Amino acid sequence: MTKLAPKVRPDISDWSAADLKTWREKHGFDQVQAAAAIGIGRQTWLKMESGKKAVDLVCYLACMGYDAGVGK
């Protein structure tokens, strides 16, 4: 029997809630500041950092863009 590959969600990143929190703390942000820095809502950030929502690819890329200085 052929084993099927697991379903991949291209809109979800490999980042965990802990990775998101680490990124926020690295920049000295509170949750509101972190959300504002990458252009998402506070509730969205809270859900992702608490693990209630997967860290989506857009959020991950926004964090990487922030680190790279994109838009500054």
XYZ file of N, CA and C in Angstrom:
216
model
N 0.842 -1.182 0.000
C 0.000 0.000 0.000
C 0.890 1.249 0.000
N 0.552 2.188 -0.817
C 1.305 3.429 -0.923
C 0.907 4.378 0.197
N 1.919 4.921 0.856
C 1.652 5.888 1.920
C 1.572 7.281 1.305
N 0.513 7.977 1.600
C 0.330 9.330 1.077
C 1.081 10.331 1.934
N 1.577 11.349 1.284
C 2.243 12.428 2.013
C 1.214 13.173 2.846
N 1.632 13.696 3.998
C 0.686 14.467 4.807
C 0.243 15.716 4.058
N -0.951 16.155 4.359
C -1.444 17.379 3.726
C -0.597 18.555 4.185
N -0.203 19.349 3.245
C 0.619 20.519 3.536
C -0.239 21.752 3.332
N -0.189 22.636 4.296
C -0.915 23.897 4.175
C 0.092 24.974 3.813
N 0.085 25.440 2.582
C 1.062 26.439 2.162
C 0.896 27.789 2.851
N -0.233 27.994 3.519
C -0.458 29.266 4.206
C 0.012 29.238 5.657
N 0.526 28.109 6.120
C 0.979 27.977 7.503
C 2.499 27.849 7.509
N 3.148 28.588 8.401
C 4.610 28.538 8.483
C 5.053 27.401 9.405
N 6.353 27.214 9.480
C 6.929 26.222 10.388
C 7.105 26.780 11.796
N 6.831 28.048 11.975
C 7.008 28.667 13.284
C 5.963 28.198 14.276
N 6.396 28.030 15.506
C 5.485 27.691 16.598
C 5.136 28.961 17.366
N 4.227 28.828 18.309
C 3.878 29.948 19.186
C 5.116 30.419 19.952
N 5.952 29.476 20.364
C 7.176 29.826 21.095
C 8.138 30.625 20.221
N 8.218 30.284 18.941
C 9.079 31.039 18.020
C 8.597 32.483 17.896
N 7.292 32.644 17.825
C 6.713 33.981 17.709
C 7.023 34.805 18.956
N 6.873 34.180 20.117
C 7.169 34.868 21.381
C 8.650 35.234 21.463
N 9.512 34.332 21.027
C 10.952 34.607 21.024
C 11.271 35.803 20.139
N 10.651 35.868 18.961
C 10.862 37.002 18.060
C 10.431 38.299 18.735
N 9.260 38.275 19.356
C 8.739 39.471 20.029
C 9.690 39.927 21.132
N 10.121 38.995 21.964
C 11.002 39.337 23.080
C 12.368 39.818 22.598
N 12.846 39.265 21.483
C 14.130 39.694 20.907
C 14.104 41.183 20.576
N 12.939 41.666 20.163
C 12.803 43.073 19.795
C 12.332 43.951 20.954
N 12.080 43.357 22.110
C 11.648 44.133 23.268
C 10.223 44.643 23.161
N 9.410 43.989 22.345
C 8.022 44.404 22.140
C 7.090 43.738 23.139
N 6.017 44.448 23.489
C 4.894 43.754 24.111
C 4.050 43.225 22.954
N 2.982 42.515 23.256
C 2.196 41.893 22.189
C 1.546 42.915 21.262
N 1.094 44.015 21.809
C 0.466 45.061 20.990
C 1.496 45.679 20.045
N 2.674 45.968 20.553
C 3.731 46.551 19.726
C 4.180 45.592 18.625
N 4.284 44.319 18.956
C 4.697 43.327 17.956
C 3.680 43.241 16.831
N 2.414 43.187 17.190
C 1.354 43.124 16.177
C 1.407 44.355 15.276
N 1.561 45.525 15.878
C 1.613 46.767 15.101
C 2.846 46.805 14.195
N 3.964 46.279 14.687
C 5.210 46.312 13.914
C 5.095 45.547 12.601
N 4.279 44.493 12.592
C 4.157 43.707 11.354
C 2.801 43.879 10.680
N 1.977 44.761 11.234
C 0.728 45.117 10.558
C -0.417 44.139 10.709
N -0.489 43.474 11.864
C -1.633 42.595 12.118
C -2.361 43.066 13.370
N -3.538 42.550 13.595
C -4.320 42.922 14.763
C -3.818 42.271 16.042
N -4.090 42.935 17.142
C -3.671 42.434 18.456
C -4.251 41.056 18.746
N -5.531 40.866 18.449
C -6.173 39.576 18.722
C -5.542 38.455 17.897
N -5.196 38.759 16.663
C -4.537 37.754 15.825
C -3.208 37.352 16.440
N -2.439 38.355 16.873
C -1.150 38.061 17.513
C -1.366 37.211 18.759
N -2.301 37.606 19.600
C -2.547 36.873 20.841
C -2.912 35.420 20.566
N -3.752 35.184 19.578
C -4.159 33.809 19.246
C -2.975 32.985 18.748
N -2.117 33.597 17.938
C -0.963 32.856 17.427
C 0.052 32.594 18.536
N 0.318 33.602 19.372
C 1.317 33.416 20.419
C 0.840 32.445 21.497
N -0.461 32.341 21.692
C -0.986 31.403 22.691
C -1.156 29.995 22.124
N -0.989 29.841 20.813
C -1.133 28.537 20.189
C -2.550 28.194 19.779
N -3.475 29.136 19.939
C -4.866 28.890 19.543
C -5.050 28.971 18.036
N -4.098 29.602 17.367
C -4.122 29.747 15.905
C -2.709 29.477 15.415
N -2.588 28.767 14.314
C -1.266 28.508 13.746
C -0.638 29.817 13.269
N 0.679 29.890 13.360
C 1.396 31.064 12.855
C 1.366 30.985 11.332
N 0.654 31.926 10.726
C 0.506 31.846 9.272
C 1.746 32.377 8.556
N 1.819 32.034 7.299
C 2.982 32.381 6.489
C 3.151 33.889 6.347
N 2.064 34.620 6.237
C 2.137 36.080 6.108
C 2.787 36.688 7.350
N 2.398 36.214 8.524
C 2.987 36.710 9.772
C 4.482 36.393 9.822
N 4.819 35.166 9.508
C 6.226 34.763 9.498
C 7.044 35.647 8.554
N 6.542 35.826 7.338
C 7.263 36.644 6.359
C 7.351 38.100 6.792
N 6.316 38.598 7.446
C 6.354 39.972 7.955
C 7.430 40.114 9.027
N 7.564 39.117 9.884
C 8.615 39.148 10.908
C 9.996 39.124 10.265
N 10.168 38.289 9.255
C 11.452 38.221 8.552
C 11.741 39.535 7.825
N 10.712 40.125 7.237
C 10.872 41.417 6.578
C 11.256 42.508 7.560
N 10.634 42.477 8.731
C 10.970 43.452 9.770
C 12.446 43.313 10.144
N 12.880 42.076 10.345
C 14.282 41.841 10.705
C 15.240 42.316 9.614
N 14.816 42.203 8.370
C 15.666 42.603 7.245
C 15.613 44.104 6.970
N 14.721 44.805 7.673
C 14.619 46.241 7.482
C 13.762 46.652 6.303
N 12.941 45.749 5.810
C 12.068 46.060 4.680
C 11.074 47.140 5.091
N 10.942 48.160 4.274
C 9.983 49.222 4.539
C 10.483 50.321 5.453
N 11.747 50.254 5.846
C 12.281 51.302 6.731
C 12.938 52.382 5.924
